[in-house]
Tab-separated table of C-alpha atoms in Angstrom:
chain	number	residue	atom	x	y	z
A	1	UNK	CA	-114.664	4.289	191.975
A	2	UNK	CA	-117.282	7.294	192.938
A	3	UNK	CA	-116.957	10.389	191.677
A	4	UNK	CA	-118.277	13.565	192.988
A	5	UNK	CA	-118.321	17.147	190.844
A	6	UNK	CA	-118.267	20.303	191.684
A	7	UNK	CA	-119.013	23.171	189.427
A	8	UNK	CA	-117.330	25.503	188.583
A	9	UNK	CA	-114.222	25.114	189.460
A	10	UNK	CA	-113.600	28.462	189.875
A	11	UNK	CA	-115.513	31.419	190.169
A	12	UNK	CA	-114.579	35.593	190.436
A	13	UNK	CA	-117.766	37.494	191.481
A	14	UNK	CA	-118.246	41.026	193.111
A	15	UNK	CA	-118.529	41.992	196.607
A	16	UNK	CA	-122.232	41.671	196.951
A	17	UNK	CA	-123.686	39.655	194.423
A	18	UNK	CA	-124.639	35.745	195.092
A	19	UNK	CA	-122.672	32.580	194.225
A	20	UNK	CA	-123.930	29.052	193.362
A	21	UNK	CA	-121.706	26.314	193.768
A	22	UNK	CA	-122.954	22.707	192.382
A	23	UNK	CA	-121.834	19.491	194.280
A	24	UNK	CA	-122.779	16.119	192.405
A	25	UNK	CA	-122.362	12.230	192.990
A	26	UNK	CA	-121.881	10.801	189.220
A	27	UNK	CA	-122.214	7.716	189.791
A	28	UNK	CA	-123.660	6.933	193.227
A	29	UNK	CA	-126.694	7.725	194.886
A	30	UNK	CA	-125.660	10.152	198.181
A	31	UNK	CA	-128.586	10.986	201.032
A	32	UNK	CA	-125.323	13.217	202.467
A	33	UNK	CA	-123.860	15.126	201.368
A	34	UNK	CA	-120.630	17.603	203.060
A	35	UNK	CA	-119.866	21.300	202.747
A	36	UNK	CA	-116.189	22.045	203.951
A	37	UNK	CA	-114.248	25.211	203.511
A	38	UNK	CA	-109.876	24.736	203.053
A	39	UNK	CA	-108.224	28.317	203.482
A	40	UNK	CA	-104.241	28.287	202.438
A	41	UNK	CA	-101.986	25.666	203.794
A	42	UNK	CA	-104.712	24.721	206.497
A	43	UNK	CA	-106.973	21.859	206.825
A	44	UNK	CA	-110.729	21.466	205.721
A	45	UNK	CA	-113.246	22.811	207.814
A	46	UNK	CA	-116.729	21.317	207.930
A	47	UNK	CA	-119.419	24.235	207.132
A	48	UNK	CA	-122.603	22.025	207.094
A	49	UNK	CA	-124.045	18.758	206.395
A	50	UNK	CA	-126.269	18.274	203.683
A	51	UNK	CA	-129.630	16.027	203.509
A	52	UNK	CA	-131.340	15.165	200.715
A	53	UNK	CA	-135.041	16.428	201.244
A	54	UNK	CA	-134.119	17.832	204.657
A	55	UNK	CA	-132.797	21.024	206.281
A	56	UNK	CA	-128.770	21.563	206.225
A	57	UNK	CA	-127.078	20.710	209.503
A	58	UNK	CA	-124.511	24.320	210.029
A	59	UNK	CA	-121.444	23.662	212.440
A	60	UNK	CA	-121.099	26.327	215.357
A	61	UNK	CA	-119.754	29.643	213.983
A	62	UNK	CA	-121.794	29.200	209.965
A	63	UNK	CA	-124.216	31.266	209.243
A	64	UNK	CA	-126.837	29.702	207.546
A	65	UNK	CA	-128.593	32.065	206.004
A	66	UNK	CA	-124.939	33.383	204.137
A	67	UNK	CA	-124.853	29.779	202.922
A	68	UNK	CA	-127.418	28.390	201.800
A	69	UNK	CA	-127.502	24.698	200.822
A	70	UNK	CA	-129.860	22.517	199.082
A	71	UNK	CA	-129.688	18.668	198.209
A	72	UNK	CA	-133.004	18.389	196.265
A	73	UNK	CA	-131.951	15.097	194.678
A	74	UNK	CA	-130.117	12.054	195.698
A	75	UNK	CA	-127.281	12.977	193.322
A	76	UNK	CA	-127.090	16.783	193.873
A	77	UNK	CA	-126.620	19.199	196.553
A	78	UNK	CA	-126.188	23.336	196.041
A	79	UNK	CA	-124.268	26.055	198.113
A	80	UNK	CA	-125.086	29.326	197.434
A	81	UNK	CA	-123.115	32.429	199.216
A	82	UNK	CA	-125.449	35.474	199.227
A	83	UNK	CA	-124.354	38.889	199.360
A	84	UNK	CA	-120.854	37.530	199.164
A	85	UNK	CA	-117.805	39.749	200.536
A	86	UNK	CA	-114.147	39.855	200.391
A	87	UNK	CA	-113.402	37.387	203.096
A	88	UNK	CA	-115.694	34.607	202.002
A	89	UNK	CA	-113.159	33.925	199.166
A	90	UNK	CA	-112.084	30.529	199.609
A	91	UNK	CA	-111.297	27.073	198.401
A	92	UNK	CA	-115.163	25.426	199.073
A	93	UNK	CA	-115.075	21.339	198.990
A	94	UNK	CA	-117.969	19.132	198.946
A	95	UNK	CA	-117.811	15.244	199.411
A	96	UNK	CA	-120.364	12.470	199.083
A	97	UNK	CA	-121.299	9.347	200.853
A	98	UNK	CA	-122.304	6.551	199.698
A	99	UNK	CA	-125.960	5.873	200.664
A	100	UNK	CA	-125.806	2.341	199.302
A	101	UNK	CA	-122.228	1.628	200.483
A	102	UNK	CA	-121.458	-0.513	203.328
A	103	UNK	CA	-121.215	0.653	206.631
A	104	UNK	CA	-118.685	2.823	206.622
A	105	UNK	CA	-118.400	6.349	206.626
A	106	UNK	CA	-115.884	7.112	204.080
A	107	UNK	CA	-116.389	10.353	201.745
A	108	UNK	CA	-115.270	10.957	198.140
A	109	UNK	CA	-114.599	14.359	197.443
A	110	UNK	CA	-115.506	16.937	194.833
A	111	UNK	CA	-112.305	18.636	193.133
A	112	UNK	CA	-113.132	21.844	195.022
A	113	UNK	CA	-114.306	25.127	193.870
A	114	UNK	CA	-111.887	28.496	194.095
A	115	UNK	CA	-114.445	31.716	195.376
A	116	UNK	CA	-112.699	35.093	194.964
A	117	UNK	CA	-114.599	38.053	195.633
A	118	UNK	CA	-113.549	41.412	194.697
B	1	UNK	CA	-114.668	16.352	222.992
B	2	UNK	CA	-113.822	14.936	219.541
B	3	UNK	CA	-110.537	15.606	217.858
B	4	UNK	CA	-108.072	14.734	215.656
B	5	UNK	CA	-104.485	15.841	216.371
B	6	UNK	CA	-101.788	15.820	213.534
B	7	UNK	CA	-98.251	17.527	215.733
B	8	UNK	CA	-96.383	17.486	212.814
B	9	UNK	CA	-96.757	20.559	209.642
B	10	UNK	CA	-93.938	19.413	208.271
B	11	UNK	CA	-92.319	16.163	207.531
B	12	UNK	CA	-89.223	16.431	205.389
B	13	UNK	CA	-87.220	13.142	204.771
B	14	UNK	CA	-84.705	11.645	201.932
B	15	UNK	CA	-86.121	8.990	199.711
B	16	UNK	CA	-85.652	5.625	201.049
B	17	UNK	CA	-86.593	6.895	204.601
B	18	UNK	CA	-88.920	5.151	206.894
B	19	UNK	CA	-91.667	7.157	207.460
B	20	UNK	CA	-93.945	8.203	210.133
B	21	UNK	CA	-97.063	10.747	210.473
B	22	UNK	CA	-98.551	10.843	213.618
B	23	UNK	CA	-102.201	11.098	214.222
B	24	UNK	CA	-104.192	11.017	217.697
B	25	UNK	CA	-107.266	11.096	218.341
B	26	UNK	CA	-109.906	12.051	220.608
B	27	UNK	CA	-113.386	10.441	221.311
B	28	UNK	CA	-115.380	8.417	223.491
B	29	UNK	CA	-116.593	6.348	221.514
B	30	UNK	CA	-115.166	3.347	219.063
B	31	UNK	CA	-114.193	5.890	215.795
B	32	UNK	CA	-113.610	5.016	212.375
B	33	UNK	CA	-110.116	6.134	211.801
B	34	UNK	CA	-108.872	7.317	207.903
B	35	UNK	CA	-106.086	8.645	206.279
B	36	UNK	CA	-106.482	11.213	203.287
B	37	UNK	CA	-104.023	12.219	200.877
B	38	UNK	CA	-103.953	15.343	198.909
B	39	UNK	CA	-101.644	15.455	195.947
B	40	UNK	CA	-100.214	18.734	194.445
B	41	UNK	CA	-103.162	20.028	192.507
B	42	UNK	CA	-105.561	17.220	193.130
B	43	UNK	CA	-108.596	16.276	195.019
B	44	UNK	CA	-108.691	14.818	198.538
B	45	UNK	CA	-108.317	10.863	198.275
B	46	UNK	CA	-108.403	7.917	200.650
B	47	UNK	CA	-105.629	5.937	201.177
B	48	UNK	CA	-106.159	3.753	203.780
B	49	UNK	CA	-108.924	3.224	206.468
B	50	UNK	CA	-108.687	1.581	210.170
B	51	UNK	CA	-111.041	-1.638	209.430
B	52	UNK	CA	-109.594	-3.121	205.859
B	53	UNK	CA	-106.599	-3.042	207.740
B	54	UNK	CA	-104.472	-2.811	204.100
B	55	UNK	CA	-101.662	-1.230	202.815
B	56	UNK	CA	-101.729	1.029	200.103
B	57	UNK	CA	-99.349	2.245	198.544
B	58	UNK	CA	-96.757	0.773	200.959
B	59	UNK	CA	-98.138	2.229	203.731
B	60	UNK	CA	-100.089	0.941	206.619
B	61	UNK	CA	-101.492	2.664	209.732
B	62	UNK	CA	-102.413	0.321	213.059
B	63	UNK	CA	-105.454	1.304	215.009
B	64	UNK	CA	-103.756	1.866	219.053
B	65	UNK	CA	-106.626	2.605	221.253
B	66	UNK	CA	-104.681	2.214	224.227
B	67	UNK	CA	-102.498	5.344	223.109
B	68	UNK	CA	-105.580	6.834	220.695
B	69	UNK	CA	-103.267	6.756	217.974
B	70	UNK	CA	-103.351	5.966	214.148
B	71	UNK	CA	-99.801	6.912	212.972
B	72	UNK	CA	-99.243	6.245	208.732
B	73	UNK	CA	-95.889	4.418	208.308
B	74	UNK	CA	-94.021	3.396	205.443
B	75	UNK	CA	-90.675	1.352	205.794
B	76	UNK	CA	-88.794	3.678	202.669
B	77	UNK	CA	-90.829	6.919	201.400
B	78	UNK	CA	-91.046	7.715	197.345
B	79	UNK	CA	-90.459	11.301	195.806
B	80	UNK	CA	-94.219	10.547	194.557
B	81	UNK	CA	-95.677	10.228	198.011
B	82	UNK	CA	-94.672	14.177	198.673
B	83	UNK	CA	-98.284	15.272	199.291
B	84	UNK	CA	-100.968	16.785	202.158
B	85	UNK	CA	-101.988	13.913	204.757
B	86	UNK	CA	-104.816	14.402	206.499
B	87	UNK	CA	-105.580	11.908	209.657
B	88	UNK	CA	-109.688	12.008	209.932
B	89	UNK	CA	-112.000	10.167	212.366
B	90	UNK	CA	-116.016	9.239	212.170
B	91	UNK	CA	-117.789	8.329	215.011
B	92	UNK	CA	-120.809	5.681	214.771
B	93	UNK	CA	-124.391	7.270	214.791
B	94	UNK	CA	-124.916	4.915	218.275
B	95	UNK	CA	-122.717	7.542	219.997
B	96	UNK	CA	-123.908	10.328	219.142
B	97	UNK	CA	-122.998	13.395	216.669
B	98	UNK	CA	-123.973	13.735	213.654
B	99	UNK	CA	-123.365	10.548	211.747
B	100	UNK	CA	-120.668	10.249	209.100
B	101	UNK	CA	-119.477	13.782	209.974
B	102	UNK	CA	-115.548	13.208	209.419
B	103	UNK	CA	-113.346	15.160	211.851
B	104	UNK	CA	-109.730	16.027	210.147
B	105	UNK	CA	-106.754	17.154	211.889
B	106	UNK	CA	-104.631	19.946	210.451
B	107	UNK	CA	-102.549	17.840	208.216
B	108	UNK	CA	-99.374	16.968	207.774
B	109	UNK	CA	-97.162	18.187	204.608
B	110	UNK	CA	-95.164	15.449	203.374
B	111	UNK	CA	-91.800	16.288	201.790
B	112	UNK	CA	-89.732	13.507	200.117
B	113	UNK	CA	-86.359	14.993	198.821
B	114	UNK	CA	-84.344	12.750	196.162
């Protein structure tokens, strides 16, 4: 089946420094790409959509210049959170669709990626 | 307004239990309609989506747009299948919204005691 990355798994950085997260399809090519954020016990929450060779798409409330996103390749799609703080420290998720699948909209998630900040 | 609306946080029942998480959903549109599963320590999977119509796993969900439902059954639950359910719907580019955008309700925890 597909398989999507993420790298690293975890990650402890200071208040104020940046953080790059790595999202990649392994073996499928993906023109989307998804950037959601999980806190504790609650449910994923959709940050932005990712477009290779386009702009991000940020959902209401995301700023987009804190998270910056790039999907330079078909297989490949960055976040970075700048001048990170305390409260961005989360469980970040990507997923991957298909570009080549059939016409459906299912995603295959990446394993996640565990941001403290301290 | 889209949504996806999961009542239930918690679902405790005894193994061998029928079992039922309910999903509705909002949207004007015709959705696609999935179930996720998250397993202790795992990623986010599939299980089952509204147009194979299958069963995996033993459990099947029925598309009900006259009630906007999806509910996930299964006739007699599994310690294994204690895990996260998430209920999710995609709406087709035609109708607007970004397309392939996948809406998830709040989940439902899963909790099969022996």
């Amino acid at each position: 089946g597909a398989v999507v990355s993420q790298h690293p798994s975890w990650v402890i950085c200071k208040s104020g420094t940046s953080v790059k997260i790595e999202c990649r399809s392994l073996d499928f090519q993906a023109t989307t790409m998804f950037w959601y954020r999980q806190f504790p016990k609650q449910s994923l929450m959709l940050m932005a959509t990712s477009n290779e060779g386009s702009k991000a798409t940020y959902e209401q409330g995301v700023e987009k210049d804190k998270f910056l996103i790039n999907h330079a390749s078909l297989t490949l799609s960055t976040l970075t959170v700048t001048s990170a703080h305390p409260e961005d420290s989360s469980f970040y998720i990507c997923s991957a669709r298909d570009s080549q699948g059939l016409v459906t909209y299912e995603q295959y998630f990446g394993p996640g990626t565990r941001l403290t900040v301290t | 307004a889209q949504r996806v609306t999961q009542p239930e946080k918690l679902l405790s029942v005894f193994k061998g239990a029928p079992v039922e998480l309910k999903c509705n959903y909002s949207y004007s549109g015709s959705p696609e309609l999935f179930w996720y599963v998250q397993y202790s320590r795992q990623r986010l999977q599939l299980l089952l989506r509204h147009i194979s119509r299958e069963s995996i796993k033993g459990f099947t969900a029925d598309l009900n747009k006259g009630e906007t439902s999806f509910h996930l059954k299964k006739p007699f639950a599994q310690e294994e299948d204690s895990a996260m359910y998430y209920c999710a719907l995609s709406g087709f580019a035609n109708y607007g919204g970004s397309q392939g955008n996948l809406i998830f309700g709040k989940g439902t925890k899963l909790s099969v005691k022996p």
